[in-house]
PDB file of C-alpha atoms in Angstrom:
ATOM      1  CA  MET N  28      -4.662  15.857  18.546  1.00 67.00           C
ATOM      2  CA  SER N  29      -6.246  16.004  15.133  1.00 74.00           C
ATOM      3  CA  ALA N  30      -4.098  18.956  13.898  1.00 80.00           C
ATOM      4  CA  GLN N  31      -0.897  17.059  15.030  1.00 81.00           C
ATOM      5  CA  LEU N  32      -2.262  13.862  13.339  1.00 84.00           C
ATOM      6  CA  ARG N  33      -2.889  15.711  10.124  1.00 87.00           C
ATOM      7  CA  GLU N  34       0.617  17.348  10.210  1.00 87.00           C
ATOM      8  CA  THR N  35       2.143  13.946  10.818  1.00 86.00           C
ATOM      9  CA  ALA N  36       0.184  12.319   8.097  1.00 86.00           C
ATOM     10  CA  GLY N  37       1.417  14.999   5.664  1.00 88.00           C
ATOM     11  CA  GLU N  38       5.079  14.434   6.578  1.00 88.00           C
ATOM     12  CA  LEU N  39       4.646  10.644   6.467  1.00 88.00           C
ATOM     13  CA  ALA N  40       2.944  10.890   3.047  1.00 86.00           C
ATOM     14  CA  GLY N  41       5.929  12.940   1.623  1.00 88.00           C
ATOM     15  CA  LEU N  42       8.311  10.321   3.097  1.00 88.00           C
ATOM     16  CA  LEU N  43       6.312   7.290   1.807  1.00 88.00           C
ATOM     17  CA  TRP N  44       5.160   8.342  -1.853  1.00 86.00           C
ATOM     18  CA  ARG N  45       5.795  10.792  -4.355  1.00 87.00           C
ATOM     19  CA  GLU N  46       2.037  10.956  -5.363  1.00 88.00           C
ATOM     20  CA  TYR N  47      -0.610  10.855  -2.804  1.00 87.00           C
ATOM     21  CA  THR N  48      -3.944  12.025  -1.658  1.00 87.00           C
ATOM     22  CA  LEU N  49      -4.492  13.073   2.004  1.00 89.00           C
ATOM     23  CA  TYR N  50      -7.879  13.416   3.597  1.00 88.00           C
ATOM     24  CA  ARG N  51      -9.496  13.354   7.006  1.00 89.00           C
ATOM     25  CA  GLU N  52     -12.598  11.257   7.842  1.00 87.00           C
ATOM     26  CA  ARG N  53     -15.387  12.398  10.239  1.00 88.00           C
ATOM     27  CA  SER N  54     -14.017  10.082  12.836  1.00 85.00           C
ATOM     28  CA  GLY N  55     -10.754  12.028  12.968  1.00 86.00           C
ATOM     29  CA  THR N  56      -8.823   9.371  11.024  1.00 90.00           C
ATOM     30  CA  VAL N  57      -6.394  10.766   8.505  1.00 91.00           C
ATOM     31  CA  VAL N  58      -6.033   8.632   5.304  1.00 90.00           C
ATOM     32  CA  ILE N  59      -3.117   8.679   2.873  1.00 90.00           C
ATOM     33  CA  ARG N  60      -3.819   7.056  -0.346  1.00 89.00           C
ATOM     34  CA  GLY N  61      -1.156   6.200  -2.836  1.00 86.00           C
ATOM     35  CA  PRO N  62      -3.243   5.367  -5.996  1.00 83.00           C
ATOM     36  CA  HIS N  63      -0.118   4.514  -8.071  1.00 85.00           C
ATOM     37  CA  VAL N  64       0.933   1.868  -5.689  1.00 86.00           C
ATOM     38  CA  GLU N  65      -2.782   0.789  -4.949  1.00 87.00           C
ATOM     39  CA  ARG N  66      -2.272   0.984  -1.222  1.00 89.00           C
ATOM     40  CA  TRP N  67      -3.532   3.243   1.646  1.00 89.00           C
ATOM     41  CA  ILE N  68      -2.251   4.080   5.108  1.00 92.00           C
ATOM     42  CA  SER N  69      -4.613   5.522   7.929  1.00 90.00           C
ATOM     43  CA  LEU N  70      -3.795   7.240  11.142  1.00 90.00           C
ATOM     44  CA  SER N  71      -6.286   7.120  13.881  1.00 90.00           C
ATOM     45  CA  PRO N  72      -6.061   8.472  17.421  1.00 87.00           C
ATOM     46  CA  THR N  73      -5.963   6.010  20.257  1.00 84.00           C
ATOM     47  CA  GLY N  74      -6.870   6.456  23.859  1.00 74.00           C
ATOM     48  CA  GLY N  75      -3.290   6.632  24.874  1.00 74.00           C
ATOM     49  CA  GLN N  76      -1.128   9.752  24.937  1.00 79.00           C
ATOM     50  CA  ASP N  77       0.890  10.314  21.859  1.00 82.00           C
ATOM     51  CA  GLN N  78      -0.085   7.052  20.197  1.00 88.00           C
ATOM     52  CA  VAL N  79      -1.692   6.308  17.037  1.00 89.00           C
ATOM     53  CA  LEU N  80      -3.383   3.322  15.377  1.00 90.00           C
ATOM     54  CA  ILE N  81      -1.961   2.804  11.987  1.00 90.00           C
ATOM     55  CA  ARG N  82      -3.712   0.629   9.386  1.00 91.00           C
ATOM     56  CA  ALA N  83      -2.795  -0.422   5.919  1.00 90.00           C
ATOM     57  CA  GLY N  84      -4.739  -1.718   3.101  1.00 88.00           C
ATOM     58  CA  ARG N  85      -5.252  -2.005  -0.741  1.00 88.00           C
ATOM     59  CA  ILE N  86      -7.060   0.125  -3.282  1.00 86.00           C
ATOM     60  CA  LEU N  87      -9.275  -1.937  -5.435  1.00 84.00           C
ATOM     61  CA  ASP N  88     -10.220  -1.469  -9.089  1.00 81.00           C
ATOM     62  CA  GLY N  89     -12.567   1.518  -9.514  1.00 78.00           C
ATOM     63  CA  GLY N  90     -10.789   3.367  -6.575  1.00 76.00           C
ATOM     64  CA  THR N  91     -12.673   1.808  -3.638  1.00 78.00           C
ATOM     65  CA  THR N  92     -10.619   0.733  -0.553  1.00 80.00           C
ATOM     66  CA  ALA N  93     -10.494  -2.767   0.767  1.00 79.00           C
ATOM     67  CA  PRO N  94     -10.513  -3.378   4.462  1.00 80.00           C
ATOM     68  CA  ALA N  95      -7.211  -3.057   6.347  1.00 81.00           C
ATOM     69  CA  ARG N  96      -4.957  -5.964   5.877  1.00 81.00           C
ATOM     70  CA  SER N  97      -2.594  -5.055   8.745  1.00 86.00           C
ATOM     71  CA  GLU N  98      -2.520  -2.744  11.832  1.00 88.00           C
ATOM     72  CA  THR N  99      -0.529  -1.710  14.715  1.00 87.00           C
ATOM     73  CA  VAL N 100      -0.068   0.986  17.389  1.00 90.00           C
ATOM     74  CA  ALA N 101       2.851   3.388  17.285  1.00 88.00           C
ATOM     75  CA  ASP N 102       4.285   6.264  19.263  1.00 86.00           C
ATOM     76  CA  LEU N 103       4.295   9.687  17.800  1.00 84.00           C
ATOM     77  CA  THR N 104       7.198  10.738  19.914  1.00 83.00           C
ATOM     78  CA  GLY N 105       9.422   8.343  18.033  1.00 79.00           C
ATOM     79  CA  GLY N 106       9.988  10.557  15.058  1.00 83.00           C
ATOM     80  CA  ARG N 107       8.787  10.539  11.415  1.00 86.00           C
ATOM     81  CA  HIS N 108      11.416   8.344  10.079  1.00 88.00           C
ATOM     82  CA  GLU N 109      10.475   5.550  12.560  1.00 89.00           C
ATOM     83  CA  LEU N 110       6.732   6.041  11.842  1.00 88.00           C
ATOM     84  CA  ALA N 111       7.658   5.776   8.168  1.00 88.00           C
ATOM     85  CA  ALA N 112       9.557   2.462   8.788  1.00 90.00           C
ATOM     86  CA  VAL N 113       6.486   1.264  10.700  1.00 90.00           C
ATOM     87  CA  CYS N 114       4.293   2.212   7.719  1.00 89.00           C
ATOM     88  CA  ARG N 115       6.601   0.592   5.181  1.00 89.00           C
ATOM     89  CA  ARG N 116       6.446  -2.703   7.161  1.00 90.00           C
ATOM     90  CA  LEU N 117       2.627  -2.600   7.154  1.00 89.00           C
ATOM     91  CA  LEU N 118       2.693  -1.880   3.471  1.00 87.00           C
ATOM     92  CA  ALA N 119       5.098  -4.753   2.908  1.00 88.00           C
ATOM     93  CA  GLU N 120       2.728  -7.141   4.827  1.00 85.00           C
ATOM     94  CA  THR N 121      -0.270  -5.733   2.759  1.00 81.00           C
ATOM     95  CA  ALA N 122       1.609  -6.450  -0.484  1.00 78.00           C
ATOM     96  CA  VAL N 123       2.474 -10.014   0.671  1.00 76.00           C
ATOM     97  CA  ASP N 124      -1.156 -10.688   1.526  1.00 68.00           C
ATOM     98  CA  ALA N 125      -2.369  -9.359  -1.772  1.00 65.00           C
ATOM     99  CA  ALA N 126       0.008 -11.682  -3.543  1.00 69.00           C
ATOM    100  CA  SER N 127      -1.247 -14.717  -1.693  1.00 64.00           C
ATOM    101  CA  ASP N 128      -4.810 -15.989  -2.226  1.00 42.00           C
ATOM    102  CA  GLY N 129      -5.212 -16.990   1.377  1.00 49.00           C
ATOM    103  CA  ALA N 130      -6.687 -15.144   4.377  1.00 48.00           C
ATOM    104  CA  PRO N 131      -4.974 -12.069   5.591  1.00 48.00           C
ATOM    105  CA  ARG N 132      -2.259 -12.638   8.152  1.00 45.00           C
ATOM    106  CA  PRO N 133      -2.795 -10.887  11.511  1.00 48.00           C
ATOM    107  CA  SER N 134      -0.227  -8.302  12.494  1.00 47.00           C
ATOM    108  CA  ARG N 135      -0.315  -9.110  16.028  1.00 46.00           C
ATOM    109  CA  PRO N 136      -0.438 -12.618  17.547  1.00 47.00           C
ATOM    110  CA  GLY N 137      -3.837 -13.656  18.803  1.00 46.00           C
ATOM    111  CA  ARG N 138      -5.798 -11.260  16.544  1.00 46.00           C
ATOM    112  CA  ALA N 139      -6.465 -13.853  13.854  1.00 45.00           C
ATOM    113  CA  LYS N 140      -9.740 -13.264  11.838  1.00 45.00           C
ATOM    114  CA  LYS N 141     -12.121 -15.973  11.109  1.00 47.00           C
ATOM    115  CA  ALA N 142     -11.989 -17.060   7.386  1.00 48.00           C
ATOM    116  CA  THR N 143     -15.335 -16.974   5.779  1.00 50.00           C
ATOM    117  CA  THR N 144     -16.526 -19.043   2.855  1.00 52.00           C
ATOM    118  CA  ARG N 145     -18.848 -17.902   0.295  1.00 53.00           C
ATOM    119  CA  ARG N 146     -21.229 -20.242  -1.307  1.00 52.00           C
ATOM    120  CA  SER N 147     -22.539 -19.817  -4.651  1.00 52.00           C
ATOM    121  CA  ARG N 148     -26.289 -19.197  -5.011  1.00 57.00           C
ATOM    122  CA  LYS N 149     -26.761 -21.703  -7.698  1.00 58.00           C
ATOM    123  CA  PRO N 150     -25.723 -25.316  -6.994  1.00 57.00           C
ATOM    124  CA  ALA N 151     -23.184 -26.450  -9.535  1.00 57.00           C
ATOM    125  CA  ARG N 152     -24.506 -28.713 -12.309  1.00 58.00           C
ATOM    126  CA  SER N 153     -23.282 -32.269 -12.363  1.00 59.00           C
ATOM    127  CA  GLY N 154     -23.089 -32.443 -16.170  1.00 61.00           C
ATOM    128  CA  ARG N 155     -23.552 -30.433 -19.406  1.00 67.00           C
ATOM    129  CA  HIS N 156     -27.159 -30.039 -20.517  1.00 71.00           C
ATOM    130  CA  THR N 157     -28.180 -28.280 -23.860  1.00 74.00           C
ATOM    131  CA  GLY N 158     -31.137 -26.120 -23.153  1.00 82.00           C
ATOM    132  CA  MET N 159     -34.097 -25.473 -25.553  1.00 85.00           C
ATOM    133  CA  ALA N 160     -32.909 -22.144 -26.741  1.00 86.00           C
ATOM    134  CA  SER N 161     -29.627 -23.709 -27.786  1.00 88.00           C
ATOM    135  CA  TRP N 162     -31.437 -26.390 -29.764  1.00 89.00           C
ATOM    136  CA  LEU N 163     -33.447 -23.817 -31.572  1.00 92.00           C
ATOM    137  CA  VAL N 164     -30.246 -21.880 -32.528  1.00 92.00           C
ATOM    138  CA  ILE N 165     -28.723 -25.126 -33.871  1.00 93.00           C
ATOM    139  CA  LEU N 166     -31.902 -25.968 -35.850  1.00 94.00           C
ATOM    140  CA  ALA N 167     -31.986 -22.415 -37.327  1.00 96.00           C
ATOM    141  CA  VAL N 168     -28.323 -22.725 -38.360  1.00 96.00           C
ATOM    142  CA  LEU N 169     -28.820 -25.978 -39.947  1.00 96.00           C
ATOM    143  CA  THR N 170     -31.894 -24.809 -41.821  1.00 96.00           C
ATOM    144  CA  VAL N 171     -29.970 -21.831 -43.323  1.00 95.00           C
ATOM    145  CA  VAL N 172     -27.193 -24.267 -44.334  1.00 96.00           C
ATOM    146  CA  ALA N 173     -29.732 -26.587 -45.886  1.00 95.00           C
ATOM    147  CA  LEU N 174     -31.158 -23.745 -47.982  1.00 95.00           C
ATOM    148  CA  CYS N 175     -27.805 -22.685 -49.060  1.00 94.00           C
ATOM    149  CA  VAL N 176     -26.930 -26.060 -50.231  1.00 94.00           C
ATOM    150  CA  ARG N 177     -30.264 -26.439 -51.972  1.00 93.00           C
ATOM    151  CA  GLY N 178     -29.801 -23.131 -53.903  1.00 91.00           C
ATOM    152  CA  VAL N 179     -26.358 -24.306 -54.895  1.00 91.00           C
ATOM    153  CA  VAL N 180     -27.445 -27.631 -56.077  1.00 91.00           C
ATOM    154  CA  ALA N 181     -30.475 -26.083 -58.015  1.00 89.00           C
ATOM    155  CA  ALA N 182     -28.220 -23.635 -59.778  1.00 86.00           C
ATOM    156  CA  LEU N 183     -26.127 -26.417 -61.235  1.00 82.00           C
TER     157      LEU N 183
END
């Protein structure tokens, strides 16, 4: 199955993008990376005969991959162009999700992910407060200005 999956992924990569990187993970998943479009597609074997789990996601700054934004199960018997159409649909969903600031939409009904909120470690300050270091910098600048003015006045 892994040889067939790698061959299928190679053909899909050629249909989807001109520039791509193809590699296989230890789990048997084959990943196609399109760095110029900042997207990735992965093909994983499933328990079913001639079925593959297809996932799509983004490539973040620095080259790391973000978690999958959308996924679906497809038949390998349908042909390469049908698989490419499924991949394009997932990539389009990924692009729409990346453009929106909200949580990723599930690709199948009933598989919604819980939205998590992050709290900042420091509580937000209610108002501005000038710290001791800032006052020392202001005092030093005023001292330099006073010395310059004194030097100019003494020269006259």
